[in-house]
Amino acid sequence: MTGTSVKVFIPRDTTSLALGAEQLAAEFTAAAEQRNDHVQIVRNGSRGLFWLEPMVEVETPAGRVGYGPVTCADIDSLLEQGMLKGEQAHPLSLGLAEEIPYLKKQQRLTFARAGITDPVSLDDYQQHDGFAGLRNALAMSAQDIVDAVKASGLRGRGGAAFPTGIKWQTVLDAVPTDLSGQKYIVCNADEGDSGTFADRMVMEADPYMLIEGMTIAGLAVGATQGYIYLRSEYPVAHQILNEAIAKAEAAGFLGHNICGSGHAFQLEVRLGAEAYICGEETSLLESLEGKRGLVRAKPPLPAIEGLFGQPTVVNNVLSLAAIPFIMDKGAQAYADFGMGRSLGTLPFQLAGNIKRGGLIELAFGLTLRELIEDFGEGTFSGRPARAVQVGGPLGAYMPESQWDTPLDYEAFSAIGAVLGHGGVVVFDDTVDMSEQARFSMEFCVAESCGKCTPCRIGSTRGVEVIDRIRNNENREANLELLGDLCDTMIDGSLCAMGGMTPFPVQSAVKYFPEDFEPKTADGGV
Amino acid sequence: MLQHFDPNKDYGTPARLSENLITLQIDGVAVTVPEGTSVLRAAAEADINIPKLCASDNLEAFGSCRICAVEIEGRRGTPASCTTPVEAGMQVNTQTDKLARLRRNIMELYISDHPLDCLTCPSNGDCELQDMAGAVGLREVRYGFKGDNHLDAQKDESNPYFTFDPSKCIVCSRCVRACEEVQGTFALTISGRGFDSTVSPGQDQPFLDSECVSCGACVQSCPTSTLMEKSVIDAGQPEHSVVTTCAYCGVGCSFKADMKGSEVIRMVPYKDGQANHGHSCVKGRFAFGYATHEDRITQPMIRDSIDQPWQEVSWDEAISFAAERMRAIQAEHGRESIGGITSSRCTNEETYLVQKLIRAAFGNNNTDTCARVCHSPTGYGLKTTLGESAGTQTFDSVMHADLVMVIGANPTDAHPVFGSLLKRRLREGAKLIVVDPRRIDLVKSPHVETQHHLKLRPGSNVAFVNAMAHVIVTEGLEDSAFIAERCEEQAYQAWRTFISEPQHAPEQTEAITGIPADELRSAARLYAQAGNAAIYYGLGVTEHSQGSSMVMGIANLALATGNIGREGVGVNPLRGQNNVQGSCDMGSFPHELPGYQHVADDAVRSRFEARWNVELDNEPGLRIPNMFDAALDGTFRGLYCQGEDIAQSDPNTSHVEAALKALDCLIVQDIFLNETAKFAHVFLPGSSFLEKDGTFTNAERRINRVRKVMPPLAGKADWEVTMLLSNALGYPMDYQDPSEIMDEIAALTPTFTGVSYDRLEELGSIQWPCNESAPDGTPTMHLESFPIGKAHFAITEYVATEERSSRRFPLLLTTGRILSQYNVGAQTRRTDNQVWHDEDVLELHPHDAEERGVNEGDWLGVASRAGETVMRARISDRMQPGVVYTTFHHPGSGANVVTTDNSDWATNCPEYKVTAVQVVKVNQPSEWQERYRNFDEQQQALLAKARAEGRGRKSRSRV
């Protein structure tokens, strides 16, 4: 390539690849060559505007201009119509990418680089503030790092929203039980909630941020070994992470002597066991140890006896990915976002029956309705939205009356809903909520680890009882039994899997009771 | 703080040892327990019994059943009390409306997937699920029984002793956890997930085909009848039980014999058993059926010569026949012409009586015991160096060890319950060195891997142990302070000079032992620098021409590194038989009266003479091999052999047989017509351990009570028979109860003065020495001083055995044991343990097999200079090239036809572990085997005839 070549960005994340980005990149290259256009193709991550993927961007003096969704059939016309000069005549023209309202309205701290940089380019990363947080951390004491994380107000983004700084403090203070003195940093990348993809986007778009966050965590608690427990259904993330880790190690950002500091941190990716339950932190640890993914009773907390019985930080991808910003821009810069006790930003993931699905990183505090209507622009089907499930398959179904609740941990908790990992799944008015309730139990049947009785047997009985209700068998008695069963699972289950499975069931029964009424002969209610 | 717990109660989670005591309120009751205790256990200790299903106090808390939920003030939700540790000031409520509803609703879920056949269920009346359903007040199952369920799951009846009925399973994982935590075999797992979770042996294999070792831990932990003893399925629930001691290996496990009248329904390891803490192995747990096997002989028999049919006679007739014969022999051939062999299988009291009979009634010291052929070098070696003929520790001591060196022992097969304890410690992180020619299971098994497997050549033990000491001394790894304070200076200096000599350097001994010098050096450093290093050894140490030297070499190592005199260290012989320690303690050896007091010591002898009212010989008598030689010379002509099968267990079978045939009177007292009895003139029916009272002493010097659970099948306990014989010989014995015998032992044995049945009842068991200075016994020996004052380093020059491989006999045979069979197999061969090992085989390395064109299962002739036998080949890379291995559990396999009469220089313990042999493919049994088969057939026919006549007589007398 000569210096005069034009940089063209064609994403390589899973969504774009699923939409033909690989073929697109190949054909685009060939077409440009044929036309003697000098192009430099950069395989970036996604910016998270999924209805526009594959979104191809061209670097111009005015900034990066976008085109999308681009198919192979569009290549010739795009090139013909001056795409490489950033011309905007083509129907797929989107203008300056950063000016796309969906993106412009966001507050991207964690996803600041997503879709902008080449995910495996160390230079690119460093040119975009990469490793600035690590360099700051290397100059700090472990306690100071932990204090900064505490001050940022960061809470676990995996769903439980436990203050990250306090967890780190526990691990910092914990004494390893064996002679090796080993502590561990484990990244939970077993992203399994329905409608979620933020973790994957981090790993596919900006893996060094995760590596940096984990390294800082290692410095903070005195751990020299980290593992990323990655769901095996993310082969692209796997490949990108491994490439990034190898490059980071070769450049001294990982390994025995990080940035010449004398500190060590090794990082390894381990593939998950294709089980939802392995996203639960104690099952994850069991699985990481090579055992069946079975939930452990707590106490002991993983922070005290975690991986191989040693003190272990288990954090979600998004929690660890927030760390470099905090350490670079300062705890206060992060804490300035958000509301109440929910500080910083949450990358919401808008999915389901929605017109404009994608990733929306915003400070806590906006409403569900804003997300669905302002960003999502309503349902994909065009029909009225009826129910929204927030926080994955264990989250409550929210009726329209609740859509003005601010997206904030406490506000959601107050109405029996959960923010979880920020997944938002929208349903239109054709949904049968008794079927959704049944599905919640069925999901638990499929994914329960089988250790505790309420979850192991309760979920199976839950499906059966809901079936009886739907078949109008002994309806009242079975509704009462379903209520009892939900209470038993909530109060009796060992972990959140069984303990939260009733949330969508109870909310469906409570807010959509008409769907549990006997069906009339013509199928109507 | 010594706290006694009710062994019959399950406290839910294990006890915690902590100095910190925590006080909390449970249902308004203040309870104080050690820190780390669960709320469930704390409540149970206060007799507040929270319902539970997945919790058991021999397993770590698991938290799966959720029945034990409680409410804690100030905390959210309903945490499981089993996984919640106590905290100071905690206020726990165990009974609230909410909890009642929760527990009942969980139980309702359980029962919705459980057969409703309680009345016909084998665990009816002994079912925790049933109990808990009652406790939580479950009255209906609103889910009905038409939902998804496991009620059609197929039973697995492959194991001979228990069934696995998954339709009854509540997936509490107690069996899986018992297999992992208690037994350490990891044979069980849960397969599938969610509702499909099922217990699976191996990878969904039948139990018999899996890694399961049938220890019974899973059966015992099962709260339902999913895992159930077949004997209980057949007979129903027992109605009473008696605590007694196992009669298999030297671990000495306590069992509850669960009884129906005088029938043993099952043996359940006793939680309060201080040697086994509620664990067991396949032998003690299940293989007790031999006691009532049809082969039991219950009628005394006599005959003039061994080619004549037996004649069933009354006790009086048999006893007078025996006494007259013995007296006649003495009259003709002198006082020294008869002798006796005591049994390591019988009780201390019985053993004591037999040696007393020999010394007092026979009037000589021709007494010996089977320890001669197993651990006599231990007695000699440890007495010489440490001053006492016994191991230094308790079994529990291993839980304090940082490093364990196992030499010539195979605990997972031969001492399985100790093996499990050891593996538990290894899983906790203790290091391991295995010194063995074979790759025994300990070398690598689930979650256990040895740091060093020193694969030495058979016969090179002393060269190995000297090299270890050489490294320790020359690399400055000695514990000088310990040596200065606790060891005799002069002997130490002499030893130090000796061991520093260059020929002991590992680089020199490598050629002898086959152990690479650098590996030996790192093993020596590991041992010396471990902190607490403990040595456990077995017959691979003692059964050599230098057995005694090796024992002393081991003691030297422990002394040089200060690994004596506290928990976690020591020199620990793993004793083979249930009462081999006791038989030695009880004066079975020709030179020692009870308590290892020498017969030549006038003061000692006069005390015994005063008590026994008889004059005692001051000359040591004959050892077993001497008896055989003297029999062939014609100077030894009468033998009283109680509970030992010398014809099968002793080396060089042909020689033994010739000696037995030469006797004028052989009296055998046994429960079966064993190999030795086929040469006998008088057969006195013995009683099994279930049929008498007494004590056994295990490998840790622990005296355990044996309790009668059924009447003797032949009407008399063994001690009563010995008494009858003594009285018939004119030396009066009159004990009404074995406790009187123990009182006599205590009066005459300085290390036993504090032992009595009352004290045993009080303490459960006692580790001797138990006397004024140690009224509760002595768990760890040599804490402050040795019985000989200062310990004595012994010079252990390596002398190669004469038994070495040659062109004619190029392989070295070593013999040993297997888990499912016990010793000569007289007991275990008469149980279903046969399914695991119904013949002895010759294990050989693939290289040696290939060289000889041998395939798996081929018949092999195994020939040594002593004899030849034939057994099937098993090709196994557990062996090293040049070394072959077999067991001696089956008489027809003739393992000891091949072993020689080489023996330990000090004690005559046979060199079973080294025999030079050649192995060739053959297609017919050996000459000896042909002879054996004919003789066996003849003797069985003679027995059958006697029994038939006996039956005829009885039926006639009824008419």
Tab-separated table of C-alpha atoms in Angstrom, chain B residues 28-344:
chain	number	residue	atom	x	y	z
B	28	GLY	CA	-33.454	-18.465	72.086
B	29	VAL	CA	-30.968	-20.980	73.451
B	30	ALA	CA	-27.381	-19.836	73.896
B	31	VAL	CA	-25.031	-22.248	72.150
B	32	THR	CA	-21.248	-22.124	72.241
B	33	VAL	CA	-19.209	-23.928	69.572
B	34	PRO	CA	-15.773	-23.661	67.972
B	35	GLU	CA	-15.397	-21.081	65.231
B	36	GLY	CA	-16.121	-22.490	61.793
B	37	THR	CA	-18.922	-24.737	63.036
B	38	SER	CA	-22.072	-24.625	60.939
B	39	VAL	CA	-25.321	-23.343	62.346
B	40	LEU	CA	-26.760	-26.798	61.610
B	41	ARG	CA	-24.175	-28.526	63.772
B	42	ALA	CA	-24.317	-25.933	66.518
B	43	ALA	CA	-28.053	-26.491	66.718
B	44	ALA	CA	-27.663	-30.281	66.711
B	45	GLU	CA	-25.177	-30.079	69.573
B	46	ALA	CA	-27.861	-28.248	71.533
B	47	ASP	CA	-30.340	-30.953	70.534
B	48	ILE	CA	-32.157	-28.545	68.262
B	49	ASN	CA	-32.601	-30.801	65.304
B	50	ILE	CA	-33.071	-28.938	62.067
B	51	PRO	CA	-34.419	-31.180	59.304
B	52	LYS	CA	-31.759	-32.095	56.745
B	53	LEU	CA	-31.179	-34.492	53.863
B	54	CYS	CA	-27.950	-33.761	52.011
B	55	ALA	CA	-25.919	-33.051	55.136
B	56	SER	CA	-23.980	-35.676	57.019
B	57	ASP	CA	-21.305	-35.070	59.589
B	58	ASN	CA	-18.673	-37.092	57.740
B	59	LEU	CA	-18.990	-34.878	54.664
B	60	GLU	CA	-18.326	-31.223	54.077
B	61	ALA	CA	-21.480	-29.137	53.818
B	62	PHE	CA	-22.967	-29.132	50.340
B	63	GLY	CA	-26.132	-27.102	50.608
B	64	SER	CA	-28.230	-28.853	47.985
B	65	CYS	CA	-31.387	-30.103	49.681
B	66	ARG	CA	-32.316	-26.718	51.187
B	67	ILE	CA	-34.406	-28.460	53.838
B	68	CYS	CA	-32.171	-27.134	56.613
B	69	ALA	CA	-33.042	-23.515	55.835
B	70	VAL	CA	-33.237	-21.181	58.826
B	71	GLU	CA	-33.970	-17.541	59.426
B	72	ILE	CA	-31.300	-15.316	60.894
B	73	GLU	CA	-32.249	-11.981	62.343
B	74	GLY	CA	-30.871	-9.098	60.362
B	75	ARG	CA	-30.240	-11.234	57.309
B	76	ARG	CA	-32.176	-11.595	54.132
B	77	GLY	CA	-33.846	-14.787	53.094
B	78	THR	CA	-33.631	-18.308	54.382
B	79	PRO	CA	-30.019	-19.501	54.245
B	80	ALA	CA	-29.146	-23.172	54.515
B	81	SER	CA	-27.879	-23.770	58.027
B	82	CYS	CA	-25.380	-26.396	56.862
B	83	THR	CA	-23.385	-23.905	54.807
B	84	THR	CA	-23.757	-20.987	57.176
B	85	PRO	CA	-20.964	-20.718	59.734
B	86	VAL	CA	-21.832	-19.471	63.175
B	87	GLU	CA	-21.101	-15.878	64.100
B	88	ALA	CA	-20.996	-14.313	67.507
B	89	GLY	CA	-24.329	-12.927	68.586
B	90	MET	CA	-26.186	-14.445	65.667
B	91	GLN	CA	-29.874	-15.033	66.403
B	92	VAL	CA	-31.161	-18.027	64.546
B	93	ASN	CA	-34.736	-19.205	64.290
B	94	THR	CA	-35.144	-22.780	63.166
B	95	GLN	CA	-38.925	-23.048	63.393
B	96	THR	CA	-41.107	-20.362	61.856
B	97	ASP	CA	-44.221	-20.503	59.714
B	98	LYS	CA	-42.238	-19.426	56.721
B	99	LEU	CA	-39.649	-22.163	57.248
B	100	ALA	CA	-42.312	-24.758	57.848
B	101	ARG	CA	-43.958	-23.849	54.546
B	102	LEU	CA	-40.660	-23.773	52.692
B	103	ARG	CA	-39.536	-27.161	54.023
B	104	ARG	CA	-42.891	-28.759	53.340
B	105	ASN	CA	-42.943	-27.375	49.821
B	106	ILE	CA	-39.424	-28.629	49.104
B	107	MET	CA	-40.341	-32.036	50.481
B	108	GLU	CA	-43.411	-31.986	48.257
B	109	LEU	CA	-41.080	-31.542	45.278
B	110	TYR	CA	-38.928	-34.494	46.409
B	111	ILE	CA	-41.885	-36.776	46.852
B	112	SER	CA	-43.348	-35.776	43.492
B	113	ASP	CA	-40.454	-37.800	42.014
B	114	HIS	CA	-40.293	-40.647	44.482
B	115	PRO	CA	-42.046	-44.028	44.516
B	116	LEU	CA	-44.767	-44.335	47.121
B	117	ASP	CA	-43.814	-47.822	48.204
B	118	CYS	CA	-42.652	-47.087	51.738
B	119	LEU	CA	-44.253	-50.172	53.219
B	120	THR	CA	-42.434	-52.526	50.905
B	121	CYS	CA	-39.235	-50.513	50.670
B	122	PRO	CA	-36.115	-52.140	52.154
B	123	SER	CA	-35.253	-48.986	54.055
B	124	ASN	CA	-38.687	-48.743	55.621
B	125	GLY	CA	-37.983	-47.748	59.196
B	126	ASP	CA	-34.467	-46.563	58.414
B	127	CYS	CA	-35.014	-43.876	55.809
B	128	GLU	CA	-34.059	-40.262	56.254
B	129	LEU	CA	-36.400	-39.153	53.484
B	130	GLN	CA	-39.290	-40.836	55.261
B	131	ASP	CA	-38.221	-39.307	58.585
B	132	MET	CA	-37.953	-35.832	57.095
B	133	ALA	CA	-41.274	-36.092	55.284
B	134	GLY	CA	-42.694	-36.826	58.708
B	135	ALA	CA	-40.733	-34.035	60.352
B	136	VAL	CA	-41.929	-31.366	57.927
B	137	GLY	CA	-45.517	-32.593	58.016
B	138	LEU	CA	-46.002	-33.326	54.349
B	139	ARG	CA	-49.614	-34.392	53.854
B	140	GLU	CA	-50.207	-34.205	50.130
B	141	VAL	CA	-48.363	-33.876	46.851
B	142	ARG	CA	-50.318	-31.333	44.868
B	143	TYR	CA	-48.219	-31.898	41.780
B	144	GLY	CA	-49.639	-35.385	41.453
B	145	PHE	CA	-47.485	-38.235	40.176
B	146	LYS	CA	-48.073	-38.012	36.478
B	147	GLY	CA	-45.317	-35.516	35.823
B	148	ASP	CA	-41.836	-36.201	34.607
B	149	ASN	CA	-40.106	-38.645	36.950
B	150	HIS	CA	-37.421	-41.279	37.405
B	151	LEU	CA	-39.667	-44.023	38.681
B	152	ASP	CA	-38.818	-46.371	35.821
B	153	ALA	CA	-35.049	-46.069	36.235
B	154	GLN	CA	-33.398	-49.477	36.088
B	155	LYS	CA	-31.787	-51.090	39.115
B	156	ASP	CA	-28.106	-51.949	38.998
B	157	GLU	CA	-27.540	-55.180	40.900
B	158	SER	CA	-24.067	-55.861	39.548
B	159	ASN	CA	-22.281	-55.416	42.853
B	160	PRO	CA	-22.508	-58.594	44.911
B	161	TYR	CA	-23.199	-56.727	48.138
B	162	PHE	CA	-25.448	-53.807	47.353
B	163	THR	CA	-27.966	-52.625	44.825
B	164	PHE	CA	-28.324	-49.257	43.196
B	165	ASP	CA	-31.926	-48.306	42.605
B	166	PRO	CA	-31.937	-44.878	40.954
B	167	SER	CA	-35.728	-44.677	41.115
B	168	LYS	CA	-35.329	-43.976	44.840
B	169	CYS	CA	-32.544	-41.446	44.385
B	170	ILE	CA	-32.983	-37.888	45.629
B	171	VAL	CA	-29.677	-36.727	44.067
B	172	CYS	CA	-28.287	-35.432	47.347
B	173	SER	CA	-24.776	-36.372	46.162
B	174	ARG	CA	-23.923	-37.875	49.535
B	175	CYS	CA	-22.685	-41.045	47.821
B	176	VAL	CA	-20.616	-39.066	45.350
B	177	ARG	CA	-19.134	-36.954	48.110
B	178	ALA	CA	-18.467	-39.974	50.317
B	179	CYS	CA	-16.617	-41.627	47.456
B	180	GLU	CA	-14.544	-38.484	47.028
B	181	GLU	CA	-14.070	-37.122	50.519
B	182	VAL	CA	-14.105	-40.255	52.648
B	183	GLN	CA	-12.822	-42.979	50.360
B	184	GLY	CA	-10.889	-40.866	47.853
B	185	THR	CA	-11.653	-43.107	44.885
B	186	PHE	CA	-13.754	-40.668	42.841
B	187	ALA	CA	-15.660	-43.538	41.235
B	188	LEU	CA	-19.026	-41.804	41.368
B	189	THR	CA	-20.268	-38.657	39.758
B	190	ILE	CA	-23.499	-36.980	38.840
B	191	SER	CA	-24.159	-37.201	35.151
B	192	GLY	CA	-26.577	-34.995	33.304
B	193	ARG	CA	-27.808	-31.743	34.728
B	194	GLY	CA	-30.986	-30.304	36.109
B	195	PHE	CA	-33.826	-32.784	36.381
B	196	ASP	CA	-31.751	-35.312	34.429
B	197	SER	CA	-29.030	-35.391	37.099
B	198	THR	CA	-28.356	-38.970	38.107
B	199	VAL	CA	-25.730	-40.710	40.135
B	200	SER	CA	-23.356	-42.485	37.828
B	201	PRO	CA	-20.578	-44.945	38.609
B	202	GLY	CA	-17.758	-44.089	36.205
B	203	GLN	CA	-19.228	-43.079	32.910
B	204	ASP	CA	-22.687	-44.558	33.303
B	205	GLN	CA	-21.208	-47.990	33.937
B	206	PRO	CA	-22.578	-50.697	36.206
B	207	PHE	CA	-21.029	-50.474	39.660
B	208	LEU	CA	-19.062	-53.652	39.177
B	209	ASP	CA	-17.394	-52.407	35.998
B	210	SER	CA	-16.574	-48.993	37.429
B	211	GLU	CA	-13.643	-47.832	39.528
B	212	CYS	CA	-15.735	-48.570	42.627
B	213	VAL	CA	-13.805	-50.444	45.318
B	214	SER	CA	-16.927	-51.425	47.274
B	215	CYS	CA	-15.813	-49.730	50.459
B	216	GLY	CA	-19.463	-49.147	51.269
B	217	ALA	CA	-19.109	-45.457	52.078
B	218	CYS	CA	-21.761	-44.584	49.503
B	219	VAL	CA	-24.173	-47.184	50.811
B	220	GLN	CA	-23.711	-45.916	54.309
B	221	SER	CA	-24.266	-42.317	53.345
B	222	CYS	CA	-27.380	-42.917	51.270
B	223	PRO	CA	-30.403	-41.416	53.027
B	224	THR	CA	-32.852	-43.591	51.099
B	225	SER	CA	-32.756	-47.155	49.821
B	226	THR	CA	-31.100	-46.139	46.563
B	227	LEU	CA	-27.878	-47.771	47.673
B	228	MET	CA	-28.808	-50.680	49.865
B	229	GLU	CA	-27.124	-53.768	51.251
B	230	LYS	CA	-28.559	-56.862	49.605
B	231	SER	CA	-28.502	-58.534	52.994
B	232	VAL	CA	-30.937	-55.937	54.334
B	233	ILE	CA	-33.106	-56.250	51.253
B	234	ASP	CA	-33.245	-59.998	51.927
B	235	ALA	CA	-33.596	-59.990	55.689
B	236	GLY	CA	-35.201	-56.675	56.627
B	237	GLN	CA	-34.046	-54.129	59.160
B	238	PRO	CA	-31.848	-55.300	62.035
B	239	GLU	CA	-33.252	-55.140	65.551
B	240	HIS	CA	-30.149	-54.600	67.635
B	241	SER	CA	-26.491	-53.961	67.150
B	242	VAL	CA	-23.194	-54.628	68.883
B	243	VAL	CA	-19.984	-52.654	68.467
B	244	THR	CA	-16.977	-54.831	67.723
B	245	THR	CA	-13.665	-54.852	65.875
B	246	CYS	CA	-12.969	-56.103	62.375
B	247	ALA	CA	-10.884	-59.262	62.068
B	248	TYR	CA	-9.185	-58.467	58.779
B	249	CYS	CA	-6.152	-56.187	58.493
B	250	GLY	CA	-4.104	-54.344	61.103
B	251	VAL	CA	-6.116	-51.137	60.818
B	252	GLY	CA	-8.559	-52.533	63.343
B	253	CYS	CA	-11.755	-50.830	62.253
B	254	SER	CA	-14.652	-50.641	64.658
B	255	PHE	CA	-17.958	-51.891	63.328
B	256	LYS	CA	-21.490	-52.043	64.467
B	257	ALA	CA	-22.705	-55.551	63.825
B	258	ASP	CA	-26.350	-54.983	62.954
B	259	MET	CA	-28.175	-58.071	64.124
B	260	LYS	CA	-31.396	-59.931	63.918
B	261	GLY	CA	-31.268	-62.348	66.799
B	262	SER	CA	-27.917	-64.045	66.334
B	263	GLU	CA	-27.761	-63.379	62.589
B	264	VAL	CA	-25.506	-60.603	61.336
B	265	ILE	CA	-27.526	-58.550	58.864
B	266	ARG	CA	-24.790	-56.100	58.058
B	267	MET	CA	-21.575	-54.640	59.365
B	268	VAL	CA	-21.589	-50.859	59.549
B	269	PRO	CA	-18.380	-48.979	60.290
B	270	TYR	CA	-18.700	-47.305	63.660
B	271	LYS	CA	-18.385	-43.539	63.692
B	272	ASP	CA	-16.770	-43.529	67.098
B	273	GLY	CA	-14.178	-46.114	66.032
B	274	GLN	CA	-10.922	-44.409	66.836
B	275	ALA	CA	-8.966	-46.162	64.099
B	276	ASN	CA	-11.501	-45.768	61.293
B	277	HIS	CA	-13.870	-42.933	62.257
B	278	GLY	CA	-16.768	-44.578	60.492
B	279	HIS	CA	-14.996	-45.731	57.329
B	280	SER	CA	-14.491	-49.255	56.052
B	281	CYS	CA	-13.278	-51.372	53.156
B	282	VAL	CA	-14.895	-54.123	51.110
B	283	LYS	CA	-13.559	-56.812	53.427
B	284	GLY	CA	-14.692	-55.553	56.799
B	285	ARG	CA	-17.872	-53.990	55.490
B	286	PHE	CA	-19.184	-56.837	53.396
B	287	ALA	CA	-17.054	-59.965	53.508
B	288	PHE	CA	-18.329	-61.451	56.753
B	289	GLY	CA	-20.423	-64.237	55.246
B	290	TYR	CA	-17.610	-66.738	55.723
B	291	ALA	CA	-18.501	-66.863	59.408
B	292	THR	CA	-21.611	-68.854	58.633
B	293	HIS	CA	-20.320	-70.554	55.474
B	294	GLU	CA	-21.243	-74.210	55.050
B	295	ASP	CA	-17.534	-75.095	55.141
B	296	ARG	CA	-17.404	-74.159	58.815
B	297	ILE	CA	-16.461	-77.183	60.867
B	298	THR	CA	-18.361	-77.282	64.096
B	299	GLN	CA	-17.570	-80.736	65.374
B	300	PRO	CA	-14.194	-81.758	66.863
B	301	MET	CA	-12.481	-84.484	64.804
B	302	ILE	CA	-9.616	-86.884	65.345
B	303	ARG	CA	-7.708	-89.488	63.355
B	304	ASP	CA	-4.612	-91.568	63.857
B	305	SER	CA	-2.926	-90.693	60.617
B	306	ILE	CA	-3.561	-88.308	57.797
B	307	ASP	CA	-4.514	-90.951	55.295
B	308	GLN	CA	-7.370	-92.058	57.535
B	309	PRO	CA	-10.877	-90.640	57.549
B	310	TRP	CA	-11.722	-88.101	60.185
B	311	GLN	CA	-13.920	-89.136	63.038
B	312	GLU	CA	-16.296	-86.624	64.566
B	313	VAL	CA	-16.055	-86.849	68.341
B	314	SER	CA	-17.124	-84.937	71.415
B	315	TRP	CA	-15.014	-82.085	72.775
B	316	ASP	CA	-13.908	-84.247	75.684
B	317	GLU	CA	-12.819	-87.051	73.410
B	318	ALA	CA	-10.907	-84.760	71.094
B	319	ILE	CA	-9.191	-82.920	73.930
B	320	SER	CA	-8.110	-86.062	75.747
B	321	PHE	CA	-6.941	-87.614	72.482
B	322	ALA	CA	-4.812	-84.514	71.845
B	323	ALA	CA	-3.471	-84.284	75.374
B	324	GLU	CA	-2.569	-87.950	75.521
B	325	ARG	CA	-0.741	-87.775	72.198
B	326	MET	CA	1.237	-84.715	73.189
B	327	ARG	CA	2.178	-86.161	76.545
B	328	ALA	CA	3.170	-89.416	74.900
B	329	ILE	CA	5.461	-87.603	72.489
B	330	GLN	CA	7.090	-85.734	75.336
B	331	ALA	CA	7.462	-88.940	77.282
B	332	GLU	CA	9.267	-90.563	74.408
B	333	HIS	CA	11.141	-87.640	72.822
B	334	GLY	CA	11.552	-85.181	75.629
B	335	ARG	CA	10.011	-81.972	76.834
B	336	GLU	CA	11.283	-79.986	73.842
B	337	SER	CA	9.714	-82.248	71.243
B	338	ILE	CA	6.421	-80.351	71.028
B	339	GLY	CA	5.407	-76.746	70.592
B	340	GLY	CA	2.717	-74.414	69.415
B	341	ILE	CA	1.898	-71.554	67.116
B	342	THR	CA	-0.296	-68.729	68.293
B	343	SER	CA	-2.569	-66.833	65.988
B	344	SER	CA	-2.545	-63.235	64.895
